[in-house]
PDB file of C-alpha atoms and ligand atoms in Angstrom:
ATOM      1  CA  PHE E   1       0.047  -0.016   0.014  1.00  0.00           C
ATOM      2  CA  PRO E   2       1.253   3.486  -0.687  1.00  0.00           C
ATOM      3  CA  SER E   3       1.713   5.735   2.369  1.00  0.00           C
ATOM      4  CA  PRO E   4      -1.248   8.226   2.985  1.00  0.00           C
ATOM      5  CA  ARG E   5       1.155  11.172   2.015  1.00  0.00           C
ATOM      6  CA  LYS E   6       1.995   9.432  -1.415  1.00  0.00           C
ATOM      7  CA  ALA E   7      -1.670   8.667  -2.017  1.00  0.00           C
ATOM      8  CA  TYR E   8      -2.399  12.322  -1.377  1.00  0.00           C
ATOM      9  CA  ILE E   9       0.219  13.523  -3.720  1.00  0.00           C
ATOM     10  CA  ALA E  10      -0.905  11.110  -6.372  1.00  0.00           C
ATOM     11  CA  ALA E  11      -4.605  12.429  -5.964  1.00  0.00           C
ATOM     12  CA  LEU E  12      -3.404  16.053  -6.211  1.00  0.00           C
ATOM     13  CA  ARG E  13      -1.414  15.137  -9.295  1.00  0.00           C
ATOM     14  CA  ARG E  14      -4.538  13.731 -11.026  1.00  0.00           C
ATOM     15  CA  GLN E  15      -6.514  16.912 -10.022  1.00  0.00           C
ATOM     16  CA  VAL E  16      -3.865  19.177 -11.516  1.00  0.00           C
ATOM     17  CA  GLU E  17      -3.832  17.092 -14.714  1.00  0.00           C
ATOM     18  CA  ALA E  18      -7.580  17.338 -14.940  1.00  0.00           C
ATOM     19  CA  LEU E  19      -7.453  21.022 -14.391  1.00  0.00           C
ATOM     20  CA  GLN E  20      -4.680  21.444 -17.061  1.00  0.00           C
ATOM     21  CA  GLY E  21      -6.905  19.557 -19.565  1.00  0.00           C
ATOM     22  CA  GLN E  22      -9.892  21.731 -18.602  1.00  0.00           C
ATOM     23  CA  VAL E  23      -7.925  24.954 -19.079  1.00  0.00           C
ATOM     24  CA  GLY E  24      -6.574  23.751 -22.423  1.00  0.00           C
ATOM     25  CA  ARG E  25     -10.061  22.936 -23.675  1.00  0.00           C
ATOM     26  CA  LEU E  26     -11.329  26.436 -22.424  1.00  0.00           C
ATOM     27  CA  GLN E  27      -8.422  28.182 -24.179  1.00  0.00           C
ATOM     28  CA  GLY E  28      -9.348  26.369 -27.474  1.00  0.00           C
ATOM     29  CA  ASP E  29     -13.070  27.187 -27.051  1.00  0.00           C
ATOM     30  CA  PHE E  30     -12.150  30.850 -26.289  1.00  0.00           C
ATOM     31  CA  LEU E  31      -9.944  31.257 -29.384  1.00  0.00           C
ATOM     32  CA  GLN E  32     -12.606  29.696 -31.527  1.00  0.00           C
ATOM     33  CA  TYR E  33     -15.296  32.068 -29.991  1.00  0.00           C
ATOM     34  CA  LYS E  34     -12.966  35.144 -30.431  1.00  0.00           C
ATOM     35  CA  LYS E  35     -12.619  34.277 -34.160  1.00  0.00           C
ATOM     36  CA  VAL E  36     -16.361  33.991 -34.531  1.00  0.00           C
ATOM     37  CA  GLU E  37     -17.119  37.149 -32.598  1.00  0.00           C
ATOM     38  CA  LEU E  38     -14.573  39.182 -34.556  1.00  0.00           C
ATOM     39  CA  PHE E  39     -15.845  38.045 -37.992  1.00  0.00           C
ATOM     40  CA  PRO E  40     -16.512  40.109 -40.047  1.00  0.00           C
ATOM     41  CA  ASN E  41     -16.702  43.516 -38.299  1.00  0.00           C
ATOM     42  CA  GLY E  42     -14.250  43.329 -35.299  1.00  0.00           C
ATOM     43  CA  ARG E  43     -10.529  43.403 -34.957  1.00  0.00           C
ATOM     44  CA  GLY E  44      -8.384  42.373 -32.039  1.00  0.00           C
ATOM     45  CA  VAL E  45      -5.135  44.081 -31.359  1.00  0.00           C
ATOM     46  CA  GLY E  46      -3.349  42.924 -28.284  1.00  0.00           C
ATOM     47  CA  GLN E  47      -5.848  43.276 -25.292  1.00  0.00           C
ATOM     48  CA  LYS E  48      -8.036  45.565 -27.301  1.00  0.00           C
ATOM     49  CA  VAL E  49     -10.980  44.781 -29.484  1.00  0.00           C
ATOM     50  CA  PHE E  50     -12.489  47.310 -31.970  1.00  0.00           C
ATOM     51  CA  LYS E  51     -15.954  46.479 -33.378  1.00  0.00           C
ATOM     52  CA  THR E  52     -18.156  48.577 -35.624  1.00  0.00           C
ATOM     53  CA  ALA E  53     -21.811  49.059 -34.954  1.00  0.00           C
ATOM     54  CA  GLY E  54     -22.402  49.354 -38.772  1.00  0.00           C
ATOM     55  CA  PHE E  55     -24.226  52.658 -38.559  1.00  0.00           C
ATOM     56  CA  VAL E  56     -23.555  56.419 -38.443  1.00  0.00           C
ATOM     57  CA  LYS E  57     -24.283  58.801 -35.509  1.00  0.00           C
ATOM     58  CA  HIS E  58     -23.383  62.237 -34.241  1.00  0.00           C
ATOM     59  CA  PHE E  59     -20.441  62.191 -31.824  1.00  0.00           C
ATOM     60  CA  TYR E  60     -22.453  62.368 -28.657  1.00  0.00           C
ATOM     61  CA  GLU E  61     -24.733  59.559 -29.674  1.00  0.00           C
ATOM     62  CA  ALA E  62     -21.794  57.536 -30.836  1.00  0.00           C
ATOM     63  CA  GLN E  63     -20.248  57.949 -27.408  1.00  0.00           C
ATOM     64  CA  GLN E  64     -23.466  56.796 -25.726  1.00  0.00           C
ATOM     65  CA  VAL E  65     -23.755  53.734 -28.030  1.00  0.00           C
ATOM     66  CA  CYS E  66     -20.243  52.598 -27.048  1.00  0.00           C
ATOM     67  CA  ALA E  67     -20.676  53.387 -23.381  1.00  0.00           C
ATOM     68  CA  GLN E  68     -24.052  51.453 -23.229  1.00  0.00           C
ATOM     69  CA  ALA E  69     -22.270  48.487 -24.756  1.00  0.00           C
ATOM     70  CA  GLY E  70     -19.590  48.722 -21.904  1.00  0.00           C
ATOM     71  CA  GLY E  71     -16.912  50.117 -24.330  1.00  0.00           C
ATOM     72  CA  GLN E  72     -15.810  53.676 -25.523  1.00  0.00           C
ATOM     73  CA  LEU E  73     -15.024  55.295 -28.716  1.00  0.00           C
ATOM     74  CA  PRO E  74     -11.631  54.233 -30.229  1.00  0.00           C
ATOM     75  CA  SER E  75      -8.357  55.767 -28.895  1.00  0.00           C
ATOM     76  CA  PRO E  76      -5.734  54.377 -31.229  1.00  0.00           C
ATOM     77  CA  ARG E  77      -2.405  54.468 -29.330  1.00  0.00           C
ATOM     78  CA  SER E  78      -0.143  52.989 -32.100  1.00  0.00           C
ATOM     79  CA  ALA E  79       0.172  52.408 -35.780  1.00  0.00           C
ATOM     80  CA  ILE E  80      -1.094  48.770 -35.349  1.00  0.00           C
ATOM     81  CA  GLU E  81      -4.248  49.919 -33.677  1.00  0.00           C
ATOM     82  CA  LYS E  82      -4.721  52.670 -36.288  1.00  0.00           C
ATOM     83  CA  GLU E  83      -4.467  49.932 -38.940  1.00  0.00           C
ATOM     84  CA  ALA E  84      -7.041  47.717 -37.371  1.00  0.00           C
ATOM     85  CA  LEU E  85      -9.441  50.722 -37.308  1.00  0.00           C
ATOM     86  CA  GLN E  86      -8.542  51.602 -40.975  1.00  0.00           C
ATOM     87  CA  GLN E  87      -9.495  48.053 -41.999  1.00  0.00           C
ATOM     88  CA  LEU E  88     -12.807  48.258 -40.306  1.00  0.00           C
ATOM     89  CA  VAL E  89     -13.565  51.719 -42.059  1.00  0.00           C
ATOM     90  CA  GLU E  90     -12.469  50.242 -45.273  1.00  0.00           C
ATOM     91  CA  ALA E  91     -14.449  47.070 -45.055  1.00  0.00           C
ATOM     92  CA  GLU E  92     -17.739  48.585 -43.698  1.00  0.00           C
ATOM     93  CA  ASP E  93     -17.693  51.048 -46.648  1.00  0.00           C
ATOM     94  CA  LYS E  94     -19.867  53.694 -44.790  1.00  0.00           C
ATOM     95  CA  GLY E  95     -17.226  56.552 -44.757  1.00  0.00           C
ATOM     96  CA  ALA E  96     -15.005  57.730 -41.923  1.00  0.00           C
ATOM     97  CA  ALA E  97     -15.425  56.788 -38.312  1.00  0.00           C
ATOM     98  CA  PHE E  98     -15.258  58.815 -34.993  1.00  0.00           C
ATOM     99  CA  LEU E  99     -12.232  58.540 -32.676  1.00  0.00           C
ATOM    100  CA  SER E 100     -12.639  59.244 -28.932  1.00  0.00           C
ATOM    101  CA  ILE E 101     -10.302  62.277 -29.384  1.00  0.00           C
ATOM    102  CA  THR E 102     -11.592  65.798 -28.857  1.00  0.00           C
ATOM    103  CA  ALA E 103     -10.511  69.303 -28.261  1.00  0.00           C
ATOM    104  CA  PHE E 104     -13.549  70.564 -26.292  1.00  0.00           C
ATOM    105  CA  TRP E 105     -11.846  72.131 -23.252  1.00  0.00           C
ATOM    106  CA  THR E 106      -8.456  72.743 -24.691  1.00  0.00           C
ATOM    107  CA  GLU E 107      -9.213  74.577 -28.075  1.00  0.00           C
ATOM    108  CA  GLY E 108      -6.599  73.373 -30.591  1.00  0.00           C
ATOM    109  CA  THR E 109      -5.164  70.645 -28.285  1.00  0.00           C
ATOM    110  CA  PHE E 110      -6.636  67.323 -28.975  1.00  0.00           C
ATOM    111  CA  THR E 111      -6.676  64.776 -26.039  1.00  0.00           C
ATOM    112  CA  TYR E 112      -8.167  61.411 -25.110  1.00  0.00           C
ATOM    113  CA  PRO E 113     -11.356  61.488 -22.942  1.00  0.00           C
ATOM    114  CA  GLY E 114     -10.478  62.850 -19.525  1.00  0.00           C
ATOM    115  CA  GLY E 115      -7.799  65.230 -20.956  1.00  0.00           C
ATOM    116  CA  GLU E 116      -4.810  62.778 -21.349  1.00  0.00           C
ATOM    117  CA  PRO E 117      -2.457  63.999 -23.983  1.00  0.00           C
ATOM    118  CA  LEU E 118      -2.119  61.981 -27.210  1.00  0.00           C
ATOM    119  CA  VAL E 119       0.734  59.394 -27.396  1.00  0.00           C
ATOM    120  CA  TYR E 120       0.203  58.721 -31.134  1.00  0.00           C
ATOM    121  CA  SER E 121      -1.461  60.635 -34.110  1.00  0.00           C
ATOM    122  CA  ASN E 122      -1.885  60.194 -37.811  1.00  0.00           C
ATOM    123  CA  TRP E 123      -3.291  63.675 -38.956  1.00  0.00           C
ATOM    124  CA  ALA E 124      -3.829  64.132 -42.702  1.00  0.00           C
ATOM    125  CA  PRO E 125      -1.566  66.845 -44.171  1.00  0.00           C
ATOM    126  CA  GLY E 126      -2.763  70.269 -43.007  1.00  0.00           C
ATOM    127  CA  GLU E 127      -4.897  68.743 -40.230  1.00  0.00           C
ATOM    128  CA  PRO E 128      -6.081  69.588 -37.645  1.00  0.00           C
ATOM    129  CA  ASN E 129      -7.166  72.888 -39.153  1.00  0.00           C
ATOM    130  CA  ASN E 130     -10.309  73.660 -37.099  1.00  0.00           C
ATOM    131  CA  ASP E 131     -12.118  74.627 -40.281  1.00  0.00           C
ATOM    132  CA  GLY E 132     -14.591  77.369 -39.537  1.00  0.00           C
ATOM    133  CA  GLY E 133     -13.611  77.290 -35.880  1.00  0.00           C
ATOM    134  CA  LYS E 134     -16.057  74.380 -35.216  1.00  0.00           C
ATOM    135  CA  GLU E 135     -14.011  71.160 -35.530  1.00  0.00           C
ATOM    136  CA  HIS E 136     -13.582  69.584 -32.084  1.00  0.00           C
ATOM    137  CA  CYS E 137     -14.018  66.038 -32.887  1.00  0.00           C
ATOM    138  CA  VAL E 138     -11.809  63.631 -35.115  1.00  0.00           C
ATOM    139  CA  GLU E 139     -12.561  61.149 -37.894  1.00  0.00           C
ATOM    140  CA  ILE E 140     -10.431  58.361 -39.168  1.00  0.00           C
ATOM    141  CA  LEU E 141     -10.718  58.067 -42.988  1.00  0.00           C
ATOM    142  CA  ALA E 142     -10.524  54.929 -45.115  1.00  0.00           C
ATOM    143  CA  ASN E 143      -6.833  55.792 -45.774  1.00  0.00           C
ATOM    144  CA  GLY E 144      -6.164  55.699 -41.949  1.00  0.00           C
ATOM    145  CA  LYS E 145      -5.565  59.488 -41.829  1.00  0.00           C
ATOM    146  CA  TRP E 146      -7.228  61.726 -39.182  1.00  0.00           C
ATOM    147  CA  ASN E 147      -9.146  64.917 -39.748  1.00  0.00           C
ATOM    148  CA  ASP E 148     -10.815  67.245 -37.200  1.00  0.00           C
ATOM    149  CA  ILE E 149     -14.597  67.719 -37.944  1.00  0.00           C
ATOM    150  CA  PRO E 150     -17.634  69.168 -36.264  1.00  0.00           C
ATOM    151  CA  CYS E 151     -18.992  66.905 -33.595  1.00  0.00           C
ATOM    152  CA  GLY E 152     -22.435  67.351 -35.044  1.00  0.00           C
ATOM    153  CA  ALA E 153     -21.335  65.452 -38.187  1.00  0.00           C
ATOM    154  CA  LYS E 154     -22.502  61.863 -38.504  1.00  0.00           C
ATOM    155  CA  ARG E 155     -19.759  59.206 -38.740  1.00  0.00           C
ATOM    156  CA  LEU E 156     -19.561  55.526 -38.606  1.00  0.00           C
ATOM    157  CA  VAL E 157     -19.632  54.105 -34.925  1.00  0.00           C
ATOM    158  CA  ILE E 158     -16.787  51.959 -33.940  1.00  0.00           C
ATOM    159  CA  CYS E 159     -16.319  51.032 -30.295  1.00  0.00           C
ATOM    160  CA  GLU E 160     -13.186  50.004 -28.293  1.00  0.00           C
ATOM    161  CA  PHE E 161     -13.518  47.241 -25.724  1.00  0.00           C
TER     162      PHE E 161
HETATM  163  O1  289 V   1     -15.910  67.386 -43.430  1.00  0.00           O
HETATM  164  C1  289 V   1     -15.490  68.515 -42.722  1.00  0.00           C
HETATM  165  C2  289 V   1     -14.951  69.593 -43.701  1.00  0.00           C
HETATM  166  O2  289 V   1     -15.104  70.826 -43.097  1.00  0.00           O
HETATM  167  C3  289 V   1     -13.476  69.323 -44.097  1.00  0.00           C
HETATM  168  O3  289 V   1     -13.282  70.008 -45.264  1.00  0.00           O
HETATM  169  C4  289 V   1     -12.078  69.817 -45.955  1.00  0.00           C
HETATM  170  O4  289 V   1     -11.896  68.469 -46.210  1.00  0.00           O
HETATM  171  C5  289 V   1     -11.009  70.161 -44.935  1.00  0.00           C
HETATM  172  O5  289 V   1     -10.994  71.632 -44.784  1.00  0.00           O
HETATM  173  C6  289 V   1     -11.124  69.546 -43.695  1.00  0.00           C
HETATM  174  O6  289 V   1     -10.051  70.084 -42.741  1.00  0.00           O
HETATM  175  C7  289 V   1     -12.422  69.832 -43.001  1.00  0.00           C
HETATM  176  O7  289 V   1     -12.509  69.181 -41.875  1.00  0.00           O
HETATM  177 CA1   CA V   2     -10.424  69.474 -40.408  1.00  0.00          CA
END
């Protein structure tokens, strides 16, 4: 007979092996679910997911749509994130999309929500130009470039999760 201590260790080992199998199966199921969920109107970049709602809204409504879904408007912080958004804008074919970035409180200085300064930008040549003195929101075009526009304009809604 094995000693009680050895039997205990053997039982623990079986439990760990069973758990390892369960975690492996969950990881496989999760990867499959992620692929299904991101097809065709979502993109995963690192820990972030961008997904388009497929319709256009004014900035404030777009903000609400994303907040109600538990997300926010997109804050691209790198070229890779910008490319994922660009792909969604191109694929959806409904024109440019809003970013989270605004210059409400800081005329001329664009920030993330809450006022954090930008760590990355991809302005089109000559932008932001605050055309007519009324451009406090930002769109990302199908070529990935950014332009400041009036917040009352309607643009494609993409949310970041
Ligand atoms: O769509 C907004 C317009 O006012 C845009 O017109 C021209 O494309 C440029 O002047 C842009 O800067 C401007 O945002
Ligand atoms: Ca502009």
